XYZ file of C-alpha atoms in Angstrom:
556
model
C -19.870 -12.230 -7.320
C -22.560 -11.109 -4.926
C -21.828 -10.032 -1.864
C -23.869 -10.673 1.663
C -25.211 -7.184 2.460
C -24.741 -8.547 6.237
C -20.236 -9.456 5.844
C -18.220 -7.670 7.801
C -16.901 -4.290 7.525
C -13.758 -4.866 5.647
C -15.323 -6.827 2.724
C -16.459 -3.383 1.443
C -14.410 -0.447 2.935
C -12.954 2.091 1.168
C -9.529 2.201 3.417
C -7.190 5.211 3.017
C -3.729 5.196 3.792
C -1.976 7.819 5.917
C 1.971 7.836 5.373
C 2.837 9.244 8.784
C 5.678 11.032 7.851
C 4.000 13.211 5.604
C 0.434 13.683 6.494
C 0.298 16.213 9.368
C 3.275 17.559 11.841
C 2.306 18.812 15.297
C 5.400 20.038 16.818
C 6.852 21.755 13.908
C 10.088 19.449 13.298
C 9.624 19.082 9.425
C 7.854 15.341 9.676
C 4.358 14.171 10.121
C 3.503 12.543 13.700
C 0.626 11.004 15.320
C -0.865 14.322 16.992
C -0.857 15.370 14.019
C -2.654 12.880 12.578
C -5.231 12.751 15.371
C -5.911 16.733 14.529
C -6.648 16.066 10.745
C -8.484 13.103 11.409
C -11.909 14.701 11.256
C -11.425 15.700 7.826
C -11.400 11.614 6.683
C -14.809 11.176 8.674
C -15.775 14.292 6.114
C -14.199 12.894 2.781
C -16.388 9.513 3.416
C -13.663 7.040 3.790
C -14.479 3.611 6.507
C -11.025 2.766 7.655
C -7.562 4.559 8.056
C -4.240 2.584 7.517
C -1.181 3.826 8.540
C 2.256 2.897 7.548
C 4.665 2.215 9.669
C 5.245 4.495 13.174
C 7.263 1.790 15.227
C 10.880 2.586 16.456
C 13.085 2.509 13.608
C 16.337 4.401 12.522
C 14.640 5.574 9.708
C 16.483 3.927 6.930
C 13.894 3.037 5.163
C 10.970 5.590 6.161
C 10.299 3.125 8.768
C 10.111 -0.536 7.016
C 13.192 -1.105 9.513
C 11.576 -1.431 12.748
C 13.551 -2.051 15.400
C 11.032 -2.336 18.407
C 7.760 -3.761 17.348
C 6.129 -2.778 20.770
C 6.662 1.020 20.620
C 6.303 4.489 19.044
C 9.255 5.708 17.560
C 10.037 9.450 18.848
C 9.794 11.032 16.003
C 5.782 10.185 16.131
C 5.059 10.368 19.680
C 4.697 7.595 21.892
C 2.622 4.721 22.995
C -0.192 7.377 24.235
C -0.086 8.821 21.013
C -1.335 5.567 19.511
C -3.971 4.612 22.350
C -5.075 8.449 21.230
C -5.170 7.772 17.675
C -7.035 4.177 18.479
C -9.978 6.309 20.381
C -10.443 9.247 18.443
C -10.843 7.291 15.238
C -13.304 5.047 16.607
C -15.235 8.109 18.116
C -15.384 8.892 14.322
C -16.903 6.036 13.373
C -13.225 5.062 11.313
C -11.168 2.066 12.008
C -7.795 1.686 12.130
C -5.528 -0.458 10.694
C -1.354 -0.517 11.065
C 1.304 -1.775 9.164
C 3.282 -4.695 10.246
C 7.048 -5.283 8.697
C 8.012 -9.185 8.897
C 9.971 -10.263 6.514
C 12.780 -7.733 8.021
C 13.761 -6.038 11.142
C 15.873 -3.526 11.190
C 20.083 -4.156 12.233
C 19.180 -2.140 14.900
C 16.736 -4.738 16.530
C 17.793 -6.023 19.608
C 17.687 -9.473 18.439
C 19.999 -8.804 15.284
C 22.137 -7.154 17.747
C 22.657 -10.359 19.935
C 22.618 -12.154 16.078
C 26.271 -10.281 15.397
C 27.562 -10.886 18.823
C 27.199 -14.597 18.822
C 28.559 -17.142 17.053
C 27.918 -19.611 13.327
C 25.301 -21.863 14.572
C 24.226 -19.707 17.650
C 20.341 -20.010 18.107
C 20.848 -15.743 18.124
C 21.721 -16.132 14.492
C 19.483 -18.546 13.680
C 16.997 -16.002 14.037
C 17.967 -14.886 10.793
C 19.288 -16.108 6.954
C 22.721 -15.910 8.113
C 25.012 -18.543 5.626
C 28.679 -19.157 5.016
C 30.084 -17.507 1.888
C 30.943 -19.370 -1.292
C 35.159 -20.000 -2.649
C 37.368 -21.436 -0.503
C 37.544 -18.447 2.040
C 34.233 -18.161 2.372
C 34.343 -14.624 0.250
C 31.860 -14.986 -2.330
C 28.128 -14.163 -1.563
C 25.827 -17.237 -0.854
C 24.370 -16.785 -3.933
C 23.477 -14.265 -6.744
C 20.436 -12.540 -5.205
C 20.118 -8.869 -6.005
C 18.144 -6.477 -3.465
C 15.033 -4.721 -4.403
C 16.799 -1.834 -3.755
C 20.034 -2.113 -5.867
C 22.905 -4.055 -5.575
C 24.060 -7.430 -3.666
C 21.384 -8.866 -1.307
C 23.893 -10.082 0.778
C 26.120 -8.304 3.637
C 29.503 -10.054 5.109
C 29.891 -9.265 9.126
C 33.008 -9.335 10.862
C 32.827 -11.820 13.621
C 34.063 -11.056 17.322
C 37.641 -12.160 16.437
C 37.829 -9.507 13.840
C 38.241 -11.963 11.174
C 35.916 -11.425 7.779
C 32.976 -14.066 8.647
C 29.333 -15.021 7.505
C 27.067 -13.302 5.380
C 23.338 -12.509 5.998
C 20.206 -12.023 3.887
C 18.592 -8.782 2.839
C 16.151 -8.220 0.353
C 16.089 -4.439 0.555
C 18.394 -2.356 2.149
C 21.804 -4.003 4.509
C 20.038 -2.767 7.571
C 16.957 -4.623 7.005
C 18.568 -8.301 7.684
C 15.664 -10.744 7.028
C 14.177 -13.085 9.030
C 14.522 -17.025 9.428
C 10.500 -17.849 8.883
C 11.814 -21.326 9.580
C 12.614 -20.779 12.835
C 9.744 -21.431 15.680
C 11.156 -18.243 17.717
C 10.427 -16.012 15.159
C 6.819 -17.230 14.666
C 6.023 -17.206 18.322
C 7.489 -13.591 18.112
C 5.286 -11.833 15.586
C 1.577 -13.851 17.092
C 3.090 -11.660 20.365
C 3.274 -8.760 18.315
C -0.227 -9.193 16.750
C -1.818 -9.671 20.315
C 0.065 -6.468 21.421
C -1.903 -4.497 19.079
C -5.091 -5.768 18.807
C -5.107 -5.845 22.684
C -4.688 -2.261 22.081
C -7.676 -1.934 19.777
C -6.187 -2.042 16.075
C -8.772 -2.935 13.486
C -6.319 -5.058 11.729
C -2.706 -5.298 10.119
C -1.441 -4.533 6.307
C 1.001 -6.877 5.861
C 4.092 -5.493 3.617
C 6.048 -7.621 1.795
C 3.355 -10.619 2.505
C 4.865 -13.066 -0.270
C 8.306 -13.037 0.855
C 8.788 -14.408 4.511
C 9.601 -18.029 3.122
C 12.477 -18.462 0.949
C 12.828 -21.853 -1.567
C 14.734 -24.900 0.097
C 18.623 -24.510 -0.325
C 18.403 -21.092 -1.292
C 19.387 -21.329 -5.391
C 20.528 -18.997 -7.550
C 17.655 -17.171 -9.379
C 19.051 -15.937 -13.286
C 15.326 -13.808 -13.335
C 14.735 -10.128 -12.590
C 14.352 -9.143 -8.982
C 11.266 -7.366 -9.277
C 9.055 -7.729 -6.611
C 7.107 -4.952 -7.521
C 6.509 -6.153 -11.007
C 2.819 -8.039 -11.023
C 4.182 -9.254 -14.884
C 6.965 -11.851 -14.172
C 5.787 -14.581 -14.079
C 8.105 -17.217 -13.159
C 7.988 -18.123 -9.644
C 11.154 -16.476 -8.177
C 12.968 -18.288 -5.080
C 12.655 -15.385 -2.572
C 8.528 -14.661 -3.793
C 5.480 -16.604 -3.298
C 6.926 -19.638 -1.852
C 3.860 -22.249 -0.113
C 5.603 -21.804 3.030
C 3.964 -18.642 3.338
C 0.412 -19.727 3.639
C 1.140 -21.968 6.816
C 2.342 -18.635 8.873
C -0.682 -16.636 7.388
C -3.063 -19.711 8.511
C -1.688 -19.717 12.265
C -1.786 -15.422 12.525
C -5.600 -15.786 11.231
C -6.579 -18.153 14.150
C -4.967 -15.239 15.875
C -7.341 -12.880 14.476
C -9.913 -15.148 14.912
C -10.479 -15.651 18.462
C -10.473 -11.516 18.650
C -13.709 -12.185 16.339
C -15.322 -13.833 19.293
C -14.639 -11.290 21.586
C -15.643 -8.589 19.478
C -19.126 -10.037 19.649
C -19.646 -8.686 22.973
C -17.346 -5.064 22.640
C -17.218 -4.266 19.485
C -20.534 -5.742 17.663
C -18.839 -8.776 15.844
C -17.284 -6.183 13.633
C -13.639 -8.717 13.131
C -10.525 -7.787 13.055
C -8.554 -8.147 9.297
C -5.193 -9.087 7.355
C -4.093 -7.104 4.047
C -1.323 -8.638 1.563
C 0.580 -6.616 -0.141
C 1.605 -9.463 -2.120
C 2.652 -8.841 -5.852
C 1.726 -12.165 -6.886
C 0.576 -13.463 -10.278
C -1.745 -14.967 -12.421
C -4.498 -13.616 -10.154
C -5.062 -17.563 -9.108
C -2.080 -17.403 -7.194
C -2.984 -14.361 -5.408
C -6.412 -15.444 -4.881
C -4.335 -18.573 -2.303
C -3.913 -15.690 -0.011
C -7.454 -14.360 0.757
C -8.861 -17.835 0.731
C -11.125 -18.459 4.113
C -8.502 -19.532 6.641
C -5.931 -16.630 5.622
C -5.900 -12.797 4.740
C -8.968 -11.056 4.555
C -8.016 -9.061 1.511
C -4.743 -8.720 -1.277
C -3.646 -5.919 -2.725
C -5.010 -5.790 -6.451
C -1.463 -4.751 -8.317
C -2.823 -6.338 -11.721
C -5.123 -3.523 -11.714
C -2.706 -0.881 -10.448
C -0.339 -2.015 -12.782
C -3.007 -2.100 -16.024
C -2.665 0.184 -19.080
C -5.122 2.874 -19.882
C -7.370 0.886 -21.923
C -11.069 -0.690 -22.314
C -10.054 -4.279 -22.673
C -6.816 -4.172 -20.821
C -9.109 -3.108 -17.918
C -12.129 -4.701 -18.460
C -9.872 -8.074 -18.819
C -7.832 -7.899 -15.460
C -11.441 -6.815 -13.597
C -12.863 -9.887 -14.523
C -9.655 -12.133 -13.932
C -8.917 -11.052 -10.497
C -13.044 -10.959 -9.808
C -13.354 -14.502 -10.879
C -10.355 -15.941 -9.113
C -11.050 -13.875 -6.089
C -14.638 -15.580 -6.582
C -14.354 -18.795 -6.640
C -12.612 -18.544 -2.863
C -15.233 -16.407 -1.776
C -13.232 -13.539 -1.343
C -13.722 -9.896 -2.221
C -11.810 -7.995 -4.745
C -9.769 -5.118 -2.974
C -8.847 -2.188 -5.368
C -5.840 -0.043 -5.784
C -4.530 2.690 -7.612
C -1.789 4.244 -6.137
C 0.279 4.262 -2.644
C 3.582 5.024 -1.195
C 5.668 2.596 -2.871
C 4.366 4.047 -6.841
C 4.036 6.979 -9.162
C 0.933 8.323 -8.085
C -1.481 7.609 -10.902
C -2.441 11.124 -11.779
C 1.194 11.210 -13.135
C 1.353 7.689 -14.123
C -1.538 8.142 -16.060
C -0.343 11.029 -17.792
C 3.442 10.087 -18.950
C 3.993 9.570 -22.387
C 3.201 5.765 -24.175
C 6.408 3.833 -23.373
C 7.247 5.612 -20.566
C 5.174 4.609 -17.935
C 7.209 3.830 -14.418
C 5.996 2.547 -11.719
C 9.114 3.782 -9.442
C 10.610 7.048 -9.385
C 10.473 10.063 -12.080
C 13.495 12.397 -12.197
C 13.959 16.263 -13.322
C 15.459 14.405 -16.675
C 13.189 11.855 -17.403
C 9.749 11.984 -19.894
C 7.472 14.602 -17.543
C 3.600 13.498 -17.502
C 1.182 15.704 -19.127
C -0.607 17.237 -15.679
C -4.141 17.719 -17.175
C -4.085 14.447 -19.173
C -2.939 12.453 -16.055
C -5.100 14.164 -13.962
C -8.100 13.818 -16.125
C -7.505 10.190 -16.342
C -6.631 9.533 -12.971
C -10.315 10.892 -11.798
C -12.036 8.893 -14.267
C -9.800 5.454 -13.041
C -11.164 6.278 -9.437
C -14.728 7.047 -10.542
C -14.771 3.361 -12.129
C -12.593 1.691 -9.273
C -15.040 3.021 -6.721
C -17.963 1.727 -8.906
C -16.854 -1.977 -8.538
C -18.178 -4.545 -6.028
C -15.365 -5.079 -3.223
C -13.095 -2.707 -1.039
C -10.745 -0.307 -2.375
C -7.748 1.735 -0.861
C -6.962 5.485 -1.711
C -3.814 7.314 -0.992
C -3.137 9.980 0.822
C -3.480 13.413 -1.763
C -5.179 11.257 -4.393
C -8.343 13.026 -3.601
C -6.717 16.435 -3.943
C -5.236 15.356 -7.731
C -1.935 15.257 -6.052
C 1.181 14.557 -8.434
C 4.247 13.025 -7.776
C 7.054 15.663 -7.353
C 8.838 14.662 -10.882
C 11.228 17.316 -10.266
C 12.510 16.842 -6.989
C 15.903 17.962 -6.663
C 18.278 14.719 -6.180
C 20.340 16.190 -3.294
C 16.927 15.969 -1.794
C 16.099 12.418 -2.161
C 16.277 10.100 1.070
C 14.923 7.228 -0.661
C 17.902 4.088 0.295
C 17.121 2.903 -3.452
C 18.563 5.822 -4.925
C 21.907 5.446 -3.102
C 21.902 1.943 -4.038
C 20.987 2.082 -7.392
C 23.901 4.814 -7.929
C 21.290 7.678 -8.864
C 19.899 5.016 -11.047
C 16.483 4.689 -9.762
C 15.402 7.913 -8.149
C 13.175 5.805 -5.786
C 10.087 6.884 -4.443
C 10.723 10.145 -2.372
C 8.565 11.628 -5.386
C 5.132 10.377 -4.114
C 5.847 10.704 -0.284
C 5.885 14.549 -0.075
C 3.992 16.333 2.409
C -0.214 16.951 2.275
C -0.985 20.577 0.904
C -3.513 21.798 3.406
C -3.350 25.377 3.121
C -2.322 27.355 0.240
C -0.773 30.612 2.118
C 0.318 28.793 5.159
C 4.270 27.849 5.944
C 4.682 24.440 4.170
C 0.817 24.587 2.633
C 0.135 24.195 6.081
C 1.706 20.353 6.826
C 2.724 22.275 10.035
C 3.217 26.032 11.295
C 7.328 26.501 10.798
C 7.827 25.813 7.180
C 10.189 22.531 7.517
C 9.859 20.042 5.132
C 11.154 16.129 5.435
C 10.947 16.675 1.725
C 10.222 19.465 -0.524
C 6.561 20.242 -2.185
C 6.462 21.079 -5.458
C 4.660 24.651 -6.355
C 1.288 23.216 -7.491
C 1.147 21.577 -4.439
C 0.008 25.066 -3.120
C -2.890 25.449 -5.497
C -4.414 21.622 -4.866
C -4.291 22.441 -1.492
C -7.683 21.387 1.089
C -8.663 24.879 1.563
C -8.362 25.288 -1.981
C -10.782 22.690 -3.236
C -13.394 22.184 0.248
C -16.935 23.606 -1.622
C -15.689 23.958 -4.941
C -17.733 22.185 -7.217
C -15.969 19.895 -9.626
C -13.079 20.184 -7.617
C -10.906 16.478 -7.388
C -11.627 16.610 -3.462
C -15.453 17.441 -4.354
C -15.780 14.635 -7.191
C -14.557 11.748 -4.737
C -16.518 13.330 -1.716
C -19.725 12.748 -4.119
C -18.097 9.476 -5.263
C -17.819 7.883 -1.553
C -21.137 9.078 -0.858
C -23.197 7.639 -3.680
C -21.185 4.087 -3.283
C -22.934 3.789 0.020
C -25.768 5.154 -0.770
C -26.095 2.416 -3.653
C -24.629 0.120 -1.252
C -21.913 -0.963 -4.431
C -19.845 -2.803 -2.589
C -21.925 -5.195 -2.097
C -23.222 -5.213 -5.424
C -22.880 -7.477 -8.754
C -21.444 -6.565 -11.523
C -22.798 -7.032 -15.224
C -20.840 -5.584 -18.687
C -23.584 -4.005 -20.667
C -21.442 -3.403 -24.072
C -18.103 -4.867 -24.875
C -16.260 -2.396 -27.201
C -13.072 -1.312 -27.300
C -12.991 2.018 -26.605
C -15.397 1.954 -23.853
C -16.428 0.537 -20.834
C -20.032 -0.104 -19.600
C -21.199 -1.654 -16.571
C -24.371 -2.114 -14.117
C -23.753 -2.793 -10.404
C -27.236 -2.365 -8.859
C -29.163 1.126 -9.851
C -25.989 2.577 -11.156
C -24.789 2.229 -14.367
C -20.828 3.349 -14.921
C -19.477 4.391 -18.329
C -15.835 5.196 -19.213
C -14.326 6.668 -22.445
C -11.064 5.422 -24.159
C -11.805 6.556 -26.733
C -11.121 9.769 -29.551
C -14.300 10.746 -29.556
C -17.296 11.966 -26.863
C -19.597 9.072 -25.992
C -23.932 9.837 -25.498
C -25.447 8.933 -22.351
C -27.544 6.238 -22.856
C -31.176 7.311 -23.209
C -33.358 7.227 -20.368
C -30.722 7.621 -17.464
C -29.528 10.486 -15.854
C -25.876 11.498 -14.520
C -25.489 11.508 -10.796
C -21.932 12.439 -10.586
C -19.235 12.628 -13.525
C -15.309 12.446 -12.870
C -15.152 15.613 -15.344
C -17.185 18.077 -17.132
C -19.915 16.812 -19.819
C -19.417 18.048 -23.231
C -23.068 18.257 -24.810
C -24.107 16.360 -22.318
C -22.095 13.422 -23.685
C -19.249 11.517 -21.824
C -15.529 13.265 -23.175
C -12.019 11.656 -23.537
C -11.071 10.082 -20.363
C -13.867 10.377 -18.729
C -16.184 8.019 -16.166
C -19.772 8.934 -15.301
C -22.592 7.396 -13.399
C -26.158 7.261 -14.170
C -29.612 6.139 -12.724
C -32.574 5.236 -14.469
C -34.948 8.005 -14.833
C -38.234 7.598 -12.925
């Protein structure tokens, strides 16, 4: 697909996510905040990003890093507060970066004020109806609604005990028992969240990621479902009852004519630049996602089929063309991924041993990746990501080569899936430790006491900013040169065209650069009469190693 060189900014950004809790902590308490944030932010502006998403920073109790928000329409403490954000807001925009936040509605948290007047009133109450609250199953009512698992181990369903102290209904949660869904059937909580929208963009957001985008409507009658509950798993592919239901597209119409009339007003204060949506929506075949980003919805989906893909030629060059097409033929861009808070970062990932590849959690005991490898690999997977027409999102770390902490020590672990799972699943603590900014400073310098929401791992030291800021062929160097030439060769907005089809390689044009990844055993020549402008590892002969992705330009 060709892209208008004249779309808005969000068609082409490269968008990088800040996890709040571990990117930068100002008053010394062990997690990140927004001052912090708003300090560091300078060094984005320098790495070459467009946009800066942020996961969740609303009040919350914390169960779930946040994802249990119990006040929409403020700063939890442990950030800062509502001038915190307006700060953050500014001083991005004075960068030249927009801003986008995360918004958490297929839950609240128990802790939200209207799940609080939910357990106080009564079967039937328009309180409850709020939420999925249903009568048990048996003759006393005893037995779950029905069989559904949560994401995060265990029974998706909780039993309350009603004001007469007698056992009484049950309600729905997906994830964790303090994160009670929500009733998408319900008008109320529709008006609700077009409120919340409003409050934000009022308040100068660039747009919204939307978590858990596929599972606000549930199937009629709520039935059993005999499948796996894996929402994060992009390779089921029977529709499950809690994912991907049509209902969904009717609330993602309504918040886009939200959006919308923010476009008008943005061509007077803010150039026409629009305001966005972002799925995260593991959805498949790529046909189905593709409903979600077509004209009158989200502006972009999360691209899991590629996140999820195996290290391969064909298994890549097949699920870029399948999501491009389908993406395509709605006139949508293509929105790349590789790693983010909820997976293995893929410089581990990509370096575990064949048949061990997780997507979720990586324990002391479990197969340990093979650093180099994974980190050879995982440069060369963002060299060709960043090559392809459409937006893309990095992770915080990614550009520093950051690994997951594989060796975390369990009592350490505050992820609610691995209490749920029974030690099970070790979660995803492993990928949400703290930035390394400096190597000899008190906690790599994430702030100046030395406490830790969750303990770095010893390398973490030596990938550190100050580390890696000049050094040539440094990770941090390599995608600073990589953000730079995709503007410069404006590829975003490029087309893209396979010049060989083998199966150990992969060779592309999009505009004057020409991208070339090994698979393969063997080093690979550069193709005669074109140069390398930037490689995602060292040359050996001047010909393309292992697990490796360059880019060339014609000679004059």
């Amino acid at each position: 697909m060709t892209l208008n060189k004249t779309q808005p900014w969000w068609r082409t950004a490269v968008i990088y996510q800040i996890y709040p809790r571990s990117w930068a902590d100002a008053d010394g308490n062990g997690v990140g905040d927004l001052p912090g944030i708003v300090r560091r932010l300078p060094y984005l502006r320098d790495l070459g990003i467009d946009a800066v998403w942020l996961s969740p920073f609303y009040t919350s109790p914390q169960a779930d890093a946040g994802y249990d928000v119990a006040d929409y329409y403020d700063v939890d403490p442990l950030f800062g507060d509502l001038s915190d954000a307006d700060r953050l807001v500014t001083t991005a925009h004075e960068l030249g970066l927009k801003l986008v936040v995360d918004l958490v509605p297929n839950h609240t948290s128990d802790e939200h004020a209207w799940f609080k007047a939910a357990l106080t009133a009564a079967p039937g109450s328009p309180e409850r109806g709020r939420y999925m609250f249903r009568d048990g199953r048996g003759a006393d009512g005893a037995q779950p609604p029905n069989n559904w698992q949560s994401m995060f181990g265990g029974p998706a369903w909780q039993r309350v005990v009603e004001a007469d102290g007698a056992p009484g209904q049950w309600y729905l949660h997906l994830f964790d028992r303090k994160q009670p869904d929500l009733n998408w059937d319900n008008p109320q909580v529709r008006e609700e969240f077009e409120h919340v929208l409003r409050f934000w963009l009022d308040r100068g957001v660039d747009g919204f990621r939307v978590d858990v985008a596929h599972g606000l409507a549930k199937a009629d009658g709520l039935p059993d479902w005999s499948g796996a509950m894996h929402m994060a798993d992009g390779r089921q592919q029977q529709r499950a009852p809690m994912w991907d239901q049509p209902g969904v597209h009717e609330i993602y119409r309504s918040w886009r004519a939200v959006l919308d009339t923010y476009d008008v007003a943005d061509a007077d204060t803010r150039q026409g630049d629009g305001r966005m949506m972002c799925a995260e929506a593991w959805v498949v075949p790529a046909e189905n996602l593709a409903k979600y980003v077509r004209p009158d919805e989200f502006h972009q989906a999360f691209n899991f089929e590629f996140l999820e893909s195996p290290w391969g030629a064909m298994a890549l060059r097949d699920v870029i063309d399948r999501t491009s097409d389908a993406n395509a033929a709605v006139g949508a861009p293509t929105t790349w991924v590789l790693s983010n808070h909820d997976v293995v970062r893929h410089a581990t990932r990509l370096g575990l041993p064949e048949g061990a590849e997780k997507l979720n959690g990586i324990g002391a005991d479990d197969p340990q990746p093979d650093a180099e490898l994974g980190l050879r690999r995982a440069r060369a997977a963002t060299a060709l990501m960043l090559a392809l027409p459409g937006g893309a999102y990095l992770y915080q770390g990614e550009e520093l080569g950051l690994p997951d902490h594989t060796t975390m020590p369990d009592e350490a672990r505050q992820d609610p899936t691995y209490a749920r799972t029974r030690h099970k699943d070790k979660g995803r603590d492993g990928c949400r430790v703290p930035m390394p900014w400096e190597k000899d400073a008190p906690a790599d310098g994430f702030n100046d006491t030395g406490e830790l929401w969750l303990p770095q791992p010893a390398v973490y030291a030596e990938l550190a900013v100050d580390q890696q800021v000049g050094v040539a062929g440094s990770t941090l160097e390599i995608y600073r040169t990589l953000l730079r030439l995709r503007r410069e060769h404006d590829l975003a907005t490029g087309e893209l065209h396979w010049v060989t089809v083998e199966p150990d390689v992969l060779i592309f044009d999009n505009g004057a650069v020409r991208s070339i990844t090994n698979f393969g055993s063997t080093p690979c020549p550069v193709p005669t009469g074109w140069s390398v402008a930037v490689a995602s590892g060292p040359l050996q002969d001047g010909a393309v190693p292992v697990d490796t992705t360059v880019w060339t330009t014609r000679d004059a």
